[in-house]
XYZ file of C-alpha atoms in Angstrom:
420
model
C 69.981 -66.842 99.042
C 67.447 -67.308 101.818
C 65.292 -64.370 102.890
C 63.464 -64.195 106.222
C 60.769 -61.588 106.892
C 59.161 -61.039 110.265
C 55.488 -59.948 110.534
C 55.477 -56.152 110.283
C 53.253 -53.106 110.167
C 53.643 -51.124 106.961
C 53.786 -47.352 106.526
C 55.689 -45.179 104.072
C 56.160 -44.120 100.477
C 57.859 -45.654 97.433
C 59.004 -44.221 94.103
C 58.286 -46.996 91.613
C 61.082 -48.154 89.297
C 60.829 -47.926 85.528
C 58.665 -50.461 83.727
C 60.526 -53.573 82.662
C 58.119 -54.133 79.758
C 58.410 -50.535 78.560
C 62.203 -50.535 78.894
C 62.574 -53.732 76.807
C 60.592 -52.098 74.011
C 62.381 -48.755 74.168
C 65.789 -50.449 74.003
C 64.831 -52.498 70.964
C 63.217 -49.661 68.999
C 66.075 -47.234 69.692
C 68.713 -49.783 68.665
C 66.976 -50.137 65.276
C 66.886 -46.383 64.573
C 69.333 -44.804 62.141
C 70.288 -41.957 64.501
C 70.904 -41.588 68.217
C 68.005 -41.980 70.645
C 67.506 -40.949 74.259
C 65.760 -43.159 76.846
C 64.958 -41.553 80.178
C 64.944 -41.853 83.105
C 67.549 -44.601 83.257
C 69.173 -46.384 86.170
C 71.794 -49.078 85.815
C 70.282 -51.566 88.280
C 66.711 -52.185 87.159
C 67.025 -55.976 86.936
C 68.687 -58.899 85.192
C 66.083 -59.132 82.396
C 66.729 -55.563 81.235
C 70.475 -56.229 81.368
C 69.862 -59.131 78.973
C 68.089 -56.955 76.404
C 70.585 -54.134 76.849
C 73.515 -56.499 76.258
C 71.766 -57.998 73.237
C 71.054 -54.682 71.491
C 74.643 -53.558 72.181
C 75.509 -55.761 69.200
C 73.715 -53.213 66.991
C 74.110 -49.961 68.916
C 76.471 -48.208 71.319
C 74.908 -47.494 74.701
C 76.072 -44.756 77.059
C 74.580 -43.704 80.388
C 74.732 -39.911 80.749
C 73.385 -38.494 84.008
C 69.876 -39.983 84.287
C 69.346 -41.050 80.671
C 70.619 -43.661 78.225
C 71.967 -42.615 74.828
C 71.578 -45.279 72.134
C 73.611 -44.755 68.950
C 73.380 -47.267 66.065
C 76.498 -48.979 64.783
C 77.247 -48.687 61.089
C 78.292 -52.348 60.955
C 77.490 -55.379 63.076
C 78.390 -59.048 63.107
C 76.353 -61.508 61.062
C 77.054 -64.372 63.474
C 76.124 -63.872 67.134
C 75.737 -65.717 70.401
C 73.355 -64.015 72.834
C 72.896 -65.091 76.435
C 69.248 -64.494 77.366
C 69.611 -66.136 80.810
C 65.969 -66.561 81.994
C 64.363 -63.653 80.122
C 61.479 -64.937 78.036
C 60.598 -61.396 76.967
C 64.098 -60.761 75.622
C 64.170 -64.046 73.722
C 60.740 -63.744 72.137
C 61.160 -60.110 71.133
C 64.649 -60.614 69.719
C 64.234 -63.764 67.585
C 62.250 -62.163 64.711
C 64.379 -59.007 64.766
C 67.598 -61.007 64.476
C 66.132 -62.929 61.519
C 64.848 -59.734 59.876
C 68.388 -58.344 60.026
C 69.736 -61.501 58.365
C 71.884 -62.424 61.354
C 72.552 -66.033 62.297
C 72.318 -66.391 66.058
C 72.607 -68.897 68.866
C 70.611 -67.964 71.952
C 71.863 -69.574 75.139
C 70.237 -69.480 78.566
C 68.535 -71.517 81.251
C 66.970 -74.908 80.580
C 63.743 -73.672 82.166
C 63.486 -70.868 79.616
C 63.944 -73.170 76.619
C 61.301 -75.543 77.972
C 58.683 -72.783 77.643
C 56.529 -72.766 74.462
C 58.447 -71.744 71.329
C 56.532 -73.708 68.679
C 54.924 -70.536 67.299
C 58.273 -69.329 65.984
C 59.571 -72.800 65.175
C 56.602 -73.459 62.871
C 56.855 -70.059 61.174
C 60.586 -70.415 60.536
C 60.442 -73.984 59.261
C 57.472 -73.246 56.964
C 59.660 -70.611 55.285
C 62.711 -72.824 54.944
C 64.647 -71.119 57.726
C 66.645 -72.883 60.404
C 65.149 -73.004 63.892
C 66.832 -75.568 66.102
C 65.888 -75.811 69.752
C 67.692 -77.800 72.433
C 67.336 -77.966 76.209
C 69.715 -75.027 76.654
C 69.943 -73.149 73.341
C 68.076 -72.039 70.222
C 69.892 -71.598 66.924
C 68.349 -69.615 64.066
C 69.711 -68.850 60.610
C 68.378 -67.390 57.399
C 66.688 -64.077 56.611
C 63.015 -63.555 57.372
C 60.873 -62.523 54.384
C 57.601 -60.598 54.150
C 54.598 -62.857 54.447
C 51.376 -63.632 56.255
C 52.061 -64.807 59.797
C 49.469 -66.778 61.776
C 49.845 -66.654 65.541
C 47.639 -68.175 68.227
C 46.372 -65.475 70.560
C 46.262 -67.570 73.718
C 49.924 -68.557 74.139
C 51.939 -65.360 74.586
C 51.526 -61.852 73.216
C 55.337 -61.641 73.075
C 55.358 -63.592 69.796
C 53.132 -60.921 68.252
C 55.223 -58.095 69.698
C 58.417 -59.655 68.357
C 56.955 -59.817 64.853
C 55.656 -56.244 65.137
C 59.189 -54.985 65.762
C 60.710 -57.086 62.958
C 58.276 -56.851 60.051
C 58.761 -53.106 59.283
C 62.398 -53.962 58.441
C 61.374 -56.379 55.669
C 61.159 -55.425 51.995
C 57.403 -55.777 51.514
C 54.197 -55.554 53.529
C 53.211 -58.336 55.914
C 50.181 -59.370 57.912
C 49.840 -60.875 61.370
C 46.672 -62.938 61.696
C 45.758 -63.659 65.304
C 43.901 -66.933 65.648
C 41.441 -66.997 68.514
C 41.129 -64.393 71.222
C 44.249 -62.407 72.035
C 45.315 -62.582 75.679
C 47.620 -60.054 77.352
C 46.316 -57.415 74.942
C 47.829 -54.507 76.945
C 51.338 -55.764 76.154
C 50.644 -55.609 72.413
C 49.264 -52.111 72.917
C 52.518 -51.155 74.652
C 54.456 -52.418 71.632
C 52.263 -50.408 69.261
C 52.812 -47.314 71.431
C 56.592 -47.718 71.191
C 56.433 -48.281 67.445
C 54.367 -45.131 67.027
C 57.070 -43.207 68.902
C 59.544 -44.463 66.269
C 57.185 -43.387 63.420
C 56.521 -46.960 62.327
C 53.227 -47.302 60.451
C 50.950 -50.211 61.270
C 47.287 -50.741 60.417
C 44.902 -52.778 62.562
C 42.071 -54.440 60.678
C 39.602 -55.454 63.349
C 40.731 -57.383 66.407
C 42.542 -60.206 64.636
C 44.492 -58.779 61.700
C 47.447 -56.391 61.848
C 49.000 -55.115 58.615
C 52.626 -54.054 58.904
C 54.079 -51.971 56.089
C 57.520 -53.019 54.903
C 60.678 -51.100 54.008
C 60.321 -48.659 56.906
C 63.028 -46.949 58.937
C 62.874 -46.494 62.693
C 63.091 -42.829 63.661
C 65.238 -41.868 66.662
C 63.362 -41.760 69.945
C 63.248 -39.283 72.784
C 61.488 -41.766 75.016
C 60.290 -41.498 78.593
C 59.927 -44.910 80.212
C 56.901 -45.249 82.454
C 57.107 -46.506 86.013
C 56.186 -50.148 86.436
C 52.633 -51.033 87.481
C 53.648 -54.699 87.769
C 56.246 -53.766 90.378
C 53.946 -51.243 92.063
C 51.389 -54.006 92.685
C 53.568 -55.578 95.393
C 53.739 -52.363 97.402
C 50.087 -51.532 96.776
C 49.083 -54.891 98.248
C 51.502 -54.329 101.140
C 49.594 -51.167 101.969
C 46.232 -52.926 101.713
C 47.384 -55.744 104.021
C 49.544 -53.913 106.486
C 48.821 -50.238 106.959
C 49.441 -47.495 104.414
C 51.674 -47.018 101.368
C 51.926 -44.037 99.021
C 53.223 -44.710 95.507
C 54.998 -42.076 93.417
C 55.900 -41.923 89.726
C 52.970 -43.891 88.315
C 50.900 -42.818 85.319
C 47.285 -43.447 86.284
C 46.338 -43.219 82.581
C 48.889 -45.866 81.563
C 47.919 -48.647 79.159
C 49.916 -51.152 81.245
C 47.530 -53.983 82.027
C 48.745 -54.441 85.603
C 47.284 -51.060 86.519
C 44.226 -53.260 87.115
C 45.615 -53.974 90.595
C 43.974 -50.759 91.813
C 40.513 -51.890 90.677
C 41.060 -55.291 92.264
C 42.101 -53.687 95.552
C 39.130 -51.337 95.453
C 36.590 -54.095 94.814
C 38.127 -56.289 97.499
C 37.705 -53.461 100.003
C 41.007 -51.575 100.296
C 41.006 -47.792 100.518
C 42.481 -46.005 97.475
C 43.260 -42.262 97.404
C 44.442 -40.235 94.389
C 46.452 -37.336 95.783
C 46.940 -33.811 94.404
C 50.651 -34.482 93.775
C 49.740 -37.414 91.459
C 50.743 -39.979 94.055
C 48.414 -42.829 94.996
C 47.820 -43.972 98.585
C 46.574 -47.451 99.496
C 45.325 -47.996 103.042
C 44.326 -51.088 104.945
C 40.621 -51.587 105.632
C 38.982 -53.696 108.332
C 38.500 -56.708 106.068
C 39.147 -57.632 102.458
C 36.587 -59.681 100.566
C 37.145 -62.422 97.989
C 36.222 -61.995 94.323
C 36.484 -63.697 90.921
C 39.315 -62.295 88.769
C 39.947 -62.859 85.045
C 43.709 -63.365 84.604
C 43.813 -63.426 80.787
C 45.248 -59.895 80.490
C 47.092 -59.713 83.828
C 48.985 -63.012 84.276
C 51.919 -61.353 86.071
C 49.619 -60.254 88.893
C 48.737 -63.827 89.901
C 51.415 -64.185 92.622
C 50.653 -60.921 94.421
C 46.885 -61.438 94.089
C 47.421 -64.815 95.747
C 49.120 -63.055 98.668
C 46.287 -60.534 98.785
C 43.543 -63.174 98.742
C 45.052 -65.562 101.325
C 43.382 -63.747 104.217
C 40.393 -62.236 102.382
C 36.945 -63.276 103.510
C 35.555 -65.987 101.224
C 36.875 -67.852 98.175
C 38.817 -65.963 95.520
C 38.849 -67.509 92.050
C 41.530 -66.692 89.481
C 40.333 -67.941 86.083
C 41.682 -67.958 82.501
C 45.030 -68.639 84.157
C 46.295 -71.567 82.037
C 49.305 -69.667 80.662
C 50.667 -69.327 84.195
C 52.055 -72.846 83.802
C 54.584 -71.527 81.274
C 56.025 -68.581 83.175
C 59.330 -68.570 85.084
C 57.788 -71.445 87.004
C 54.579 -73.434 86.744
C 52.795 -70.634 88.540
C 49.548 -72.520 89.015
C 51.014 -75.476 90.893
C 54.027 -73.672 92.322
C 51.894 -70.903 93.829
C 49.841 -73.589 95.541
C 52.961 -75.293 96.866
C 54.712 -72.096 98.011
C 51.712 -70.594 99.800
C 50.368 -73.855 101.242
C 53.680 -74.271 103.077
C 53.012 -71.043 105.001
C 49.380 -71.830 105.844
C 47.300 -70.759 102.841
C 44.317 -72.811 101.675
C 44.631 -73.134 97.900
C 43.155 -75.462 95.279
C 44.003 -75.487 91.585
C 42.610 -76.693 88.266
C 43.973 -76.613 84.717
C 43.400 -72.889 84.338
C 42.048 -71.817 87.719
C 43.356 -71.064 91.185
C 40.988 -71.066 94.176
C 42.164 -69.265 97.302
C 40.092 -69.893 100.411
C 40.717 -67.085 102.857
C 42.120 -67.910 106.301
C 42.296 -65.619 109.326
C 46.103 -65.370 109.168
C 48.960 -67.322 107.632
C 51.050 -69.462 109.994
C 54.439 -68.659 108.427
C 57.411 -71.013 108.178
C 59.838 -72.132 105.485
C 58.903 -72.062 101.810
C 60.414 -71.686 98.343
C 59.982 -69.274 95.451
C 60.628 -72.049 92.884
C 63.230 -69.599 91.544
C 60.396 -67.292 90.424
C 60.935 -63.594 91.155
C 57.244 -62.717 91.372
C 56.473 -65.606 93.736
C 59.428 -64.577 95.924
C 58.209 -60.972 96.200
C 54.616 -62.089 96.806
C 55.727 -64.400 99.629
C 57.662 -61.517 101.152
C 54.527 -59.345 101.133
C 52.507 -62.216 102.626
C 54.657 -61.951 105.766
C 52.526 -58.949 106.727
C 49.581 -61.252 107.514
C 51.617 -64.099 109.012
C 51.765 -65.154 112.665
C 55.392 -66.258 112.396
C 58.402 -65.403 110.239
C 58.394 -66.454 106.593
C 61.696 -67.781 105.218
C 62.022 -67.980 101.420
C 64.567 -70.142 99.605
C 65.800 -69.038 96.157
C 65.090 -65.395 97.005
C 67.926 -64.276 94.723
C 65.379 -64.695 91.920
C 64.057 -61.241 92.900
C 67.012 -59.703 91.048
C 65.479 -60.873 87.777
C 63.202 -57.837 87.809
C 64.451 -55.622 90.653
C 67.637 -54.869 92.541
C 65.763 -52.508 94.872
C 62.747 -54.491 96.110
C 64.295 -55.624 99.398
C 65.557 -52.139 100.275
C 62.250 -50.504 99.339
C 60.181 -53.069 101.233
C 62.391 -52.537 104.274
C 61.976 -48.744 103.938
C 58.210 -49.010 104.543
C 58.562 -51.133 107.654
C 59.277 -54.711 106.604
C 61.562 -56.471 109.078
C 63.886 -58.395 106.772
C 66.730 -60.717 107.712
C 69.094 -61.738 104.905
């Protein structure tokens, strides 16, 4: 699908969809409980990635949408041999692998070749060291054998999802386990989100400093009555739209959230946008005369890189995104693909191994570009149309559905002139 967006002024309000990261975690924890759980609010069209996790946990629980919530009821019996299609969802795959092994289920995960080319050696090493099967091909992973309590060493600078996956699985094992994080942990807020969900299920975990987590074994997940937060990652696109093109008011967000991508508000503030916290708990972002470049540490906010690139393209000066090496292993090689996608529409971007340098221009020229089949790049390019002289046409725009079925309609509702 090709998407064309004409330069537009932006004004309006958006109610932000539920958090993809929070919903993944709520689905998994509730499917492991011994009694029925409630997840709310729930809509059926939040994105392909959530559909993947929902379909996966339906092997262990019955799911029923009732009004605006999801009821999750555990099955008394489940199959011990499964095939799960994870499509392109790295979060689903990395969270599910340890849980499937903890339950003693043999499983073949199928999906896109791009997904299985992303780093998986953390799990492969752990499984093989313990005599378990972990076979990876270009389009599947096969695991067999039951995970046992142990000490698990995980590098902190690859993906926090490996740690989160183990955190969900280890309470199901017979004895206590430890996760030892080697080096500095990046994407810390995502681990904190996992710990928050586990606490809601009455799972006991003890942190020993910054690098050791003790997980007590032989625990049972309690049923959840869980309220999923709105998604700060998704809100960032509309917040930047307001900063670039006029004014946007965002509803449904928790300003005290531990989601790391809440940092977009601080970035906007320091770059010069106007931020207002309203009495009705909404947040308004208004355009200022000129945005200014800044240096931004990406270690805890890698998913913001595409929309920050759109934000910085016309900021005064040179914006530097550093500690960005893991961006190479996202849905695309986000370091080099961001450069390619935005250079095609007139941005001035240079890259290094773990840095992106965005030299601000007066306006983008527009033209044809590609999302590299990356949903966040596609949405960021759409927002960049606000500061473009000509239309921006995006190939592979269907990738947006990976995280949102509503982005196009919501963007159009605040003034974007979109041609499908």
